[in-house]
PDB file of C-alpha atoms in Angstrom:
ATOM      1  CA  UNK A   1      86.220 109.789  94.692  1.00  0.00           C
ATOM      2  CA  UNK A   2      86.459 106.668  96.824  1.00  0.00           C
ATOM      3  CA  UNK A   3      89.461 104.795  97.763  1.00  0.00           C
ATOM      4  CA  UNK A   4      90.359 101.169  97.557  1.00  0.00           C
ATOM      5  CA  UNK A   5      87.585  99.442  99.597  1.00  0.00           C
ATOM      6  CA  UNK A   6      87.988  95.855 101.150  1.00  0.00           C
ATOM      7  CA  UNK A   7      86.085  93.427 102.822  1.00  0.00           C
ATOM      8  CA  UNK A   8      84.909  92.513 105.137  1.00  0.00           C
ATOM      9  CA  UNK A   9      87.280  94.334 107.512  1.00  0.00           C
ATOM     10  CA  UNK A  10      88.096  92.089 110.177  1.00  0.00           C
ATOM     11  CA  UNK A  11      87.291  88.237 110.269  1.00  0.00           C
ATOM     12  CA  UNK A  12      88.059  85.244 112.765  1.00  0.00           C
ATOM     13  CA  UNK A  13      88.471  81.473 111.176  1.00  0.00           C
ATOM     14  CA  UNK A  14      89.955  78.486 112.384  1.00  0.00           C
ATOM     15  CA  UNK A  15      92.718  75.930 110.908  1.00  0.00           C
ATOM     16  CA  UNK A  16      91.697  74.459 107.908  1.00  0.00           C
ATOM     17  CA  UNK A  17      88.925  76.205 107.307  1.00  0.00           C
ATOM     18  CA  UNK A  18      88.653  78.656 103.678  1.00  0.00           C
ATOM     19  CA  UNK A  19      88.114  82.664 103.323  1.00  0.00           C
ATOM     20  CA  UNK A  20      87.417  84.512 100.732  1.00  0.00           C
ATOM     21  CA  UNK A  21      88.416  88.439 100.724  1.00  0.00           C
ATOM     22  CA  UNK A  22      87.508  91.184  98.534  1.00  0.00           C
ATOM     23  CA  UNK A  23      88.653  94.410  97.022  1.00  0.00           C
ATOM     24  CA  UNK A  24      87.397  96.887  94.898  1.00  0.00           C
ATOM     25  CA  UNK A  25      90.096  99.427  93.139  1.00  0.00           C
ATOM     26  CA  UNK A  26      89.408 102.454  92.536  1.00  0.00           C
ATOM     27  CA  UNK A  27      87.283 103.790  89.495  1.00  0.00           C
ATOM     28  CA  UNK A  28      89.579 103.266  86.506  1.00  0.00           C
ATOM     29  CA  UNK A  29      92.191 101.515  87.677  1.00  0.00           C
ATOM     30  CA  UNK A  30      93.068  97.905  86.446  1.00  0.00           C
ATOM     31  CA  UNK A  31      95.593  97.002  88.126  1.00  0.00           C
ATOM     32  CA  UNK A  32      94.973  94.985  91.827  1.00  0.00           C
ATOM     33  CA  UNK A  33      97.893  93.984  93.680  1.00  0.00           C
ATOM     34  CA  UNK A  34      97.553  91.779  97.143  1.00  0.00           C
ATOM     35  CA  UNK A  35      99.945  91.715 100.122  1.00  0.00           C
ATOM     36  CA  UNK A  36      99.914  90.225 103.043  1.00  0.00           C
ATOM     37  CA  UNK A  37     101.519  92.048 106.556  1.00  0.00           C
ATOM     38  CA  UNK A  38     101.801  89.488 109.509  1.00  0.00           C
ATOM     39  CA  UNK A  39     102.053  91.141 112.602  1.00  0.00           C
ATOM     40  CA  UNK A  40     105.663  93.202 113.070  1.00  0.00           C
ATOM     41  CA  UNK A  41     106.623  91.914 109.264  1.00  0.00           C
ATOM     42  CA  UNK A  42     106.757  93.940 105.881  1.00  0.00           C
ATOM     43  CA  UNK A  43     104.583  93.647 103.378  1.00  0.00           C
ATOM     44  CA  UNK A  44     104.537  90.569 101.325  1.00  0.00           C
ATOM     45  CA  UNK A  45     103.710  90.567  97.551  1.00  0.00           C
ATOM     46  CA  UNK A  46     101.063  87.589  96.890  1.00  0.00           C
ATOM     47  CA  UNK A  47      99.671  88.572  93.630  1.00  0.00           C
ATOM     48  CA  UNK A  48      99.398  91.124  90.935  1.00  0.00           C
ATOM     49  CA  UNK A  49      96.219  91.612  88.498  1.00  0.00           C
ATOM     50  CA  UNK A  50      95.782  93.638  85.514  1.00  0.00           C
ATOM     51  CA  UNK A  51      93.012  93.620  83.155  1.00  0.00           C
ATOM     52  CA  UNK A  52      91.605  90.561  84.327  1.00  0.00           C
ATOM     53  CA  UNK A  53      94.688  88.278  84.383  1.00  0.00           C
ATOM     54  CA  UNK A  54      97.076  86.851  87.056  1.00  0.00           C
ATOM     55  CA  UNK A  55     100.670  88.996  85.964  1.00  0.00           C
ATOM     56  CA  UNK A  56     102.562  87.536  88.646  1.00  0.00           C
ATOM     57  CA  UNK A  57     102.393  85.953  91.979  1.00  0.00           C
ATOM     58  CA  UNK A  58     104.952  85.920  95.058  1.00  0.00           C
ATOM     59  CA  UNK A  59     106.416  82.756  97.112  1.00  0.00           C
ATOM     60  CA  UNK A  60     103.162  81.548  98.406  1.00  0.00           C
ATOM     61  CA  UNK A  61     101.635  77.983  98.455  1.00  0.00           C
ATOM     62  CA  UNK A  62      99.032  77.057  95.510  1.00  0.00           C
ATOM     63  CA  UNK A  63      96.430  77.626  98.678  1.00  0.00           C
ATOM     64  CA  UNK A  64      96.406  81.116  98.165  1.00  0.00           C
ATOM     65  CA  UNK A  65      94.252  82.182  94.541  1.00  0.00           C
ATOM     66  CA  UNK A  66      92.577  84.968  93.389  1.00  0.00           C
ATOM     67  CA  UNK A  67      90.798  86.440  90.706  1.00  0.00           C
ATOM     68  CA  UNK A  68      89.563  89.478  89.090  1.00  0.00           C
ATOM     69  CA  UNK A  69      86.801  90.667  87.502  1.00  0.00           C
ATOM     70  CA  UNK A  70      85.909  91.956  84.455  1.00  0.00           C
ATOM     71  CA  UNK A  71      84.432  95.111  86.632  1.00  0.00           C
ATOM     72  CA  UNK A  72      88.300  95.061  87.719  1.00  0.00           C
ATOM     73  CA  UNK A  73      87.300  94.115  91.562  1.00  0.00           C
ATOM     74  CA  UNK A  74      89.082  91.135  92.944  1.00  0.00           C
ATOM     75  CA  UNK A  75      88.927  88.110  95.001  1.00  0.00           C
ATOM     76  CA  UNK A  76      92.000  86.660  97.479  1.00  0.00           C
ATOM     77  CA  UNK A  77      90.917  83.311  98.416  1.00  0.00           C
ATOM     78  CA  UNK A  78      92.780  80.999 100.793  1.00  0.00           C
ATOM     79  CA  UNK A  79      92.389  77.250 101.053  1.00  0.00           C
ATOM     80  CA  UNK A  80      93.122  74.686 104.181  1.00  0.00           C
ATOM     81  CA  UNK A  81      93.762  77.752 106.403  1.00  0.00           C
ATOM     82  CA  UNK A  82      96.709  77.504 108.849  1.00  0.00           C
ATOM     83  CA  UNK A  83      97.955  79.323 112.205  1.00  0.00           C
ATOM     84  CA  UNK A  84     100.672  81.571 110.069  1.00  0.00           C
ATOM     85  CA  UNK A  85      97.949  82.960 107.495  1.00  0.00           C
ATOM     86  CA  UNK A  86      97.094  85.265 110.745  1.00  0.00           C
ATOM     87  CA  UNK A  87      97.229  88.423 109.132  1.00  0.00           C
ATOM     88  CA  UNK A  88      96.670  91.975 107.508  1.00  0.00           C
ATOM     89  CA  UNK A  89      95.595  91.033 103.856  1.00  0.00           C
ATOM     90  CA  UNK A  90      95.699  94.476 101.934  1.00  0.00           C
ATOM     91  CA  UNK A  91      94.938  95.514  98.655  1.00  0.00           C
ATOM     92  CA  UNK A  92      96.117  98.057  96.444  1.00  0.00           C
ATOM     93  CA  UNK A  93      94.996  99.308  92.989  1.00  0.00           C
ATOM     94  CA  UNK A  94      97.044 101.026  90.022  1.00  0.00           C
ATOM     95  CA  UNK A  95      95.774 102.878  86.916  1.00  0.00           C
ATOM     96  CA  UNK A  96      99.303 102.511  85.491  1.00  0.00           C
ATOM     97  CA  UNK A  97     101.446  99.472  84.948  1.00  0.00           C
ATOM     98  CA  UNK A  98     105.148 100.150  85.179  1.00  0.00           C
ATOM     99  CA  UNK A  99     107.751 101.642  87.570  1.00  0.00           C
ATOM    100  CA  UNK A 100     106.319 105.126  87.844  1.00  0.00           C
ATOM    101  CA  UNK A 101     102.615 103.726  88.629  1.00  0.00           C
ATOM    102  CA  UNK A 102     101.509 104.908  92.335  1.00  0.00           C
ATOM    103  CA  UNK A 103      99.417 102.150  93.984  1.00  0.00           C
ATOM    104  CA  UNK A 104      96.728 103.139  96.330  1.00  0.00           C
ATOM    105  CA  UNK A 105      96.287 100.167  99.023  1.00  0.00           C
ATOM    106  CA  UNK A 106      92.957 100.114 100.814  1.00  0.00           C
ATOM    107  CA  UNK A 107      93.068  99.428 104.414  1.00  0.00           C
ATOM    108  CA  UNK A 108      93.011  95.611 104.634  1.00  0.00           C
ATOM    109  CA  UNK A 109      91.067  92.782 106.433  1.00  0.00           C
ATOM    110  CA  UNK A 110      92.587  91.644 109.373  1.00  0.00           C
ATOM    111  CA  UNK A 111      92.698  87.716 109.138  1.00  0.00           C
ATOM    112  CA  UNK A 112      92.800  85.199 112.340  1.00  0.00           C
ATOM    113  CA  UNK A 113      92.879  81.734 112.673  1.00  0.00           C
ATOM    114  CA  UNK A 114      92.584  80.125 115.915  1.00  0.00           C
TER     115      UNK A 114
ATOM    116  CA  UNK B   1     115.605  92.477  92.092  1.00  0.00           C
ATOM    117  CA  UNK B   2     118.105  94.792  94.072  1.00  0.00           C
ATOM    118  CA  UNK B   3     117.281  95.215  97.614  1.00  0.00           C
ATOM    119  CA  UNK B   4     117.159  98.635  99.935  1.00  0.00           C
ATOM    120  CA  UNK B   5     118.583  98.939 103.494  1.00  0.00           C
ATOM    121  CA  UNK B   6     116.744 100.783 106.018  1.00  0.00           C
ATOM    122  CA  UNK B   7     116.877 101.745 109.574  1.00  0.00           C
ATOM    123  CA  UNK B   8     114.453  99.918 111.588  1.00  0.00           C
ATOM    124  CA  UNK B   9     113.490 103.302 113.683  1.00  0.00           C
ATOM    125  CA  UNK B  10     114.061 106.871 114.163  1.00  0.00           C
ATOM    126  CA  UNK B  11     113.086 109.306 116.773  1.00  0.00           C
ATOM    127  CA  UNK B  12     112.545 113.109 115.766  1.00  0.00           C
ATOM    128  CA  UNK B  13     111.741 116.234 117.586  1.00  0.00           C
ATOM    129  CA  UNK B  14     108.187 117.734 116.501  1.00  0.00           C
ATOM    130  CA  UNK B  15     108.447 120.689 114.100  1.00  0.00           C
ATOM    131  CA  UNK B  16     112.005 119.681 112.948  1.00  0.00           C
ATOM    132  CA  UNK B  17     113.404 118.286 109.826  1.00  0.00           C
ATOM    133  CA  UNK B  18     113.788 114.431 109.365  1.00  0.00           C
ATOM    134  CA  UNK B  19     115.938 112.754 107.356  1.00  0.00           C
ATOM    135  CA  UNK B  20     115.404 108.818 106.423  1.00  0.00           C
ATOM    136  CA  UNK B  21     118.001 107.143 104.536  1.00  0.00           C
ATOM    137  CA  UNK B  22     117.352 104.852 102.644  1.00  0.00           C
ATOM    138  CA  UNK B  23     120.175 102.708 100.845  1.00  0.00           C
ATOM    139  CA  UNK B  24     120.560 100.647  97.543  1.00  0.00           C
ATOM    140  CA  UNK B  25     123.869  99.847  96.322  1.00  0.00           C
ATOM    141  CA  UNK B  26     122.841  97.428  93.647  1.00  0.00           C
ATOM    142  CA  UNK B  27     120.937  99.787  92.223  1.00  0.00           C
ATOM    143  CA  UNK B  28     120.144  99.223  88.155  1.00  0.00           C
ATOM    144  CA  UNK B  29     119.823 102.078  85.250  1.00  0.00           C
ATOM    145  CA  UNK B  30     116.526 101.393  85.293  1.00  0.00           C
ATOM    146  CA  UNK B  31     115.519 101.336  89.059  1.00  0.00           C
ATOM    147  CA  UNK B  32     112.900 104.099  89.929  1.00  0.00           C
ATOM    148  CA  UNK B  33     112.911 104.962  94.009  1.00  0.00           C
ATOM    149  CA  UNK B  34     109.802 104.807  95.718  1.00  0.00           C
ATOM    150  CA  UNK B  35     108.853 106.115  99.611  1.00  0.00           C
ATOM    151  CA  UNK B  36     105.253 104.718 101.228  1.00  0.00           C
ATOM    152  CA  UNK B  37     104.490 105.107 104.465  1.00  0.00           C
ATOM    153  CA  UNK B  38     101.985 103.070 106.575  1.00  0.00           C
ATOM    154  CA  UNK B  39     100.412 105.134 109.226  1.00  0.00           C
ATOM    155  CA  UNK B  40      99.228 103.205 112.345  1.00  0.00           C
ATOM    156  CA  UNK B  41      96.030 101.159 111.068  1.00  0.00           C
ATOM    157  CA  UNK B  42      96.151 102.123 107.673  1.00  0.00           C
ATOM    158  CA  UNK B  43      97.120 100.595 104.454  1.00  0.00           C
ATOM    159  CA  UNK B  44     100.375 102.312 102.677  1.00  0.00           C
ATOM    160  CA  UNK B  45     100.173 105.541 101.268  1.00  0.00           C
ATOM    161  CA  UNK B  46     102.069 106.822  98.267  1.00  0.00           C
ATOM    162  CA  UNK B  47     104.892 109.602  99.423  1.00  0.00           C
ATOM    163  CA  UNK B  48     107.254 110.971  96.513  1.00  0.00           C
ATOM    164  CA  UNK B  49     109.446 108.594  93.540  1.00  0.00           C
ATOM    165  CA  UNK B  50     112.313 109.643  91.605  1.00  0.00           C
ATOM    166  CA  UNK B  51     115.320 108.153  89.285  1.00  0.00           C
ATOM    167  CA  UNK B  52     117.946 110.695  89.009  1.00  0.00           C
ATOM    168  CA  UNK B  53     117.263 114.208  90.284  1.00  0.00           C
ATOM    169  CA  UNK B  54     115.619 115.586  93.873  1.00  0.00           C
ATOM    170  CA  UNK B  55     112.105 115.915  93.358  1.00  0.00           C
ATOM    171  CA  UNK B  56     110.163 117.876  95.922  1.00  0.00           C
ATOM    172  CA  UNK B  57     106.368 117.503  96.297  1.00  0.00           C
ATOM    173  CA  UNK B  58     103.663 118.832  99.070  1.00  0.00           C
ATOM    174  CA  UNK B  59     104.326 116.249 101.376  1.00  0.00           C
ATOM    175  CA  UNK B  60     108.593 115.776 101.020  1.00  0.00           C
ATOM    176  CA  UNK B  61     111.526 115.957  99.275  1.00  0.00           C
ATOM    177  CA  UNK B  62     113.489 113.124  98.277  1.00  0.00           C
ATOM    178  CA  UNK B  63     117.168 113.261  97.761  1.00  0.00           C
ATOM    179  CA  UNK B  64     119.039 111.259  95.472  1.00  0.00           C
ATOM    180  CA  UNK B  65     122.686 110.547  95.575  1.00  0.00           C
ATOM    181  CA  UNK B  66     124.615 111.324  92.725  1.00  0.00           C
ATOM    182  CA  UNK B  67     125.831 107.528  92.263  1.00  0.00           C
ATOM    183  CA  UNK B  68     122.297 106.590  92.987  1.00  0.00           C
ATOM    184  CA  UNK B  69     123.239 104.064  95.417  1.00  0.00           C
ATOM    185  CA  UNK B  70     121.455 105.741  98.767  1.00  0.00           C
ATOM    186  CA  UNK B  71     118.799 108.182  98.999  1.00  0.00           C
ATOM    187  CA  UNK B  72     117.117 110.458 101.754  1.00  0.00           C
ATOM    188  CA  UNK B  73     113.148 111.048 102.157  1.00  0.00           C
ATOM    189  CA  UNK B  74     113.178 114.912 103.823  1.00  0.00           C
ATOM    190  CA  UNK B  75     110.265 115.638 105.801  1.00  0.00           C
ATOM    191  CA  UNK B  76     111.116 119.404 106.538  1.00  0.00           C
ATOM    192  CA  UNK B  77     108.937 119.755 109.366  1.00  0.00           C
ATOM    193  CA  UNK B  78     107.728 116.724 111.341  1.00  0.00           C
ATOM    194  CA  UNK B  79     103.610 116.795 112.899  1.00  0.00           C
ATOM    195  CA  UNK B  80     102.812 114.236 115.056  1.00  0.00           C
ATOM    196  CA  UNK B  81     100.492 112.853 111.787  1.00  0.00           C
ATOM    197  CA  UNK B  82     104.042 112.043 110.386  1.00  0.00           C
ATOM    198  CA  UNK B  83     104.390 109.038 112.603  1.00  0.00           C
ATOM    199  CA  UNK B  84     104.581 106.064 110.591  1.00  0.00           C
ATOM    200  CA  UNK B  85     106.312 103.383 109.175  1.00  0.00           C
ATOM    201  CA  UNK B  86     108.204 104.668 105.898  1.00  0.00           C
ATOM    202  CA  UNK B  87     109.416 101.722 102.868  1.00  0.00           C
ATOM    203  CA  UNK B  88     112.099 102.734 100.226  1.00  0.00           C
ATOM    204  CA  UNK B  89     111.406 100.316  97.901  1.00  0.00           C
ATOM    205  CA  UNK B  90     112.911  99.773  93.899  1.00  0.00           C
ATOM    206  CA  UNK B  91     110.863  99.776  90.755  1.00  0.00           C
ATOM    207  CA  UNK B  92     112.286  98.378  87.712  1.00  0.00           C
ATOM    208  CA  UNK B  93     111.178  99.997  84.678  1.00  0.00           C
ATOM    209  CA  UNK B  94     112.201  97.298  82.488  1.00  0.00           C
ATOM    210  CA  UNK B  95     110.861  94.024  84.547  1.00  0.00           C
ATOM    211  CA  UNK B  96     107.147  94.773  83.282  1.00  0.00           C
ATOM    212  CA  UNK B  97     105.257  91.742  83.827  1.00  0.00           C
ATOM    213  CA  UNK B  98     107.903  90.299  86.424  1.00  0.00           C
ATOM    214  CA  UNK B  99     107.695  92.348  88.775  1.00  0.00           C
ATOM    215  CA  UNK B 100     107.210  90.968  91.906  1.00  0.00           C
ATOM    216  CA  UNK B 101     106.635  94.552  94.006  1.00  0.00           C
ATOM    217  CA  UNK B 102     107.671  93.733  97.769  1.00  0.00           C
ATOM    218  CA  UNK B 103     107.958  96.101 100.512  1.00  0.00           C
ATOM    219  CA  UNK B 104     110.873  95.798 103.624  1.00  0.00           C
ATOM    220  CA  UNK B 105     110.301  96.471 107.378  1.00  0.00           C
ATOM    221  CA  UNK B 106     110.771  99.894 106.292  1.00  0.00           C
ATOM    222  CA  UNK B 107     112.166 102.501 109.208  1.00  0.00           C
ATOM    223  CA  UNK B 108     109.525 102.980 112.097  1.00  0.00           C
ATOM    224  CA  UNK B 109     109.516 106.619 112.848  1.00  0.00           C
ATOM    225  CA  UNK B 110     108.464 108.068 116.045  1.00  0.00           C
ATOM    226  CA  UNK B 111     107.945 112.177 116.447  1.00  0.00           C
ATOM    227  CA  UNK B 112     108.533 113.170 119.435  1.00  0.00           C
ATOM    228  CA  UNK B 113     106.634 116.280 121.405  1.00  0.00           C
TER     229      UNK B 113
END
């Protein structure tokens, strides 16, 4: 069965420029959580999606977006790009909502802007 | 949402036990505990939950105080694979829809040969 694939794996931008990064949970699964891990840092919640609809998002500017699909895949875009978005953007898929549900995190796209 | 306290690293001997404590004294009723760890390069992966009692699964054993306000992830014998950063993190079973699931520094553990 495959894992939590993103892409594209590793990507160079510059400041003020836009990406767009992908992820697609695994089979079943409706649930897509995003995080972002700057270098030496935790992990960050951005945004949770389940069954198409943003659930909740962290402390992050209006800049950062997403979407999902009705195929349950997702999007993480980022607008006007800046030095401090320089990071490991993962995603992670759930079949369950709820405090038991084990989320399965792919293994991110590494984000730099120069 | 209440907040967990780790170490920020650990050293263990190969082929010994490891213990990684993990605490959260404002702990609710409804506060599952959670262990991931992020091996080097990799995304999290999911290691053992519990509320009240020790569970025990193929890959650890978690221990759960009896006021719930610390717990202990038991690795009973460390491999040089177990190197890896390891988050105790809280999941409210009543804050569906609000949840806002965020993951520490987490304790960086090194195995020794």
């Amino acid at each position: 069965e495959a894992g939590v694939t993103q892409s594209p794996t590793h990507l160079i931008k510059t400041r003020g420029q836009q990406v767009t990064l992908r992820c697609s949970p695994i089979s079943g699964h409706t649930s897509v959580y995003w995080y972002q891990q700057a270098l030496g840092l935790g992990l960050q919640f951005l945004l949770w999606y389940d069954e198409g609809e943003e659930r909740n998002r962290g402390n992050f500017p209006p800049r950062f977006s997403g979407r999902q699909f009705p195929n349950y895949s997702s999007e993480l875009n980022v607008n006007a790009l800046e030095l401090e978005d320089s990071a490991l953007y993962l995603c992670a898929s759930s079949l369950w909502v709820g405090a038991t549900g084990e989320l399965f995190f792919g293994e991110g796209s590494r984000l730099t802007v120069l | 949402d209440a907040k967990t306290t780790q170490p920020n690293s650990m050293e263990s001997n190969e082929e010994e036990p490891v213990h990684l404590p993990c605490n959260h004294s404002t702990i609710s009723g409804t506060d599952y505990i959670h262990w991931y760890r992020q091996l080097p390069s990799q995304g999290p992966e999911y290691v053992i939950h519990g509320l009240t009692s020790n569970v025990n699964n193929r890959m650890a054993s978690l221990a759960i105080a009896e006021d719930r306000k610390s717990s202990t992830l038991i690795l009973h014998r460390a491999t040089l694979r177990d190197a890896a950063v390891y988050y105790c993190i809280l999941r409210d079973v009543s804050n569906f829809g609000n949840e806002k699931l965020t993951f520490g520094t987490g304790t960086r553990l090194t195995i020794i040969p």
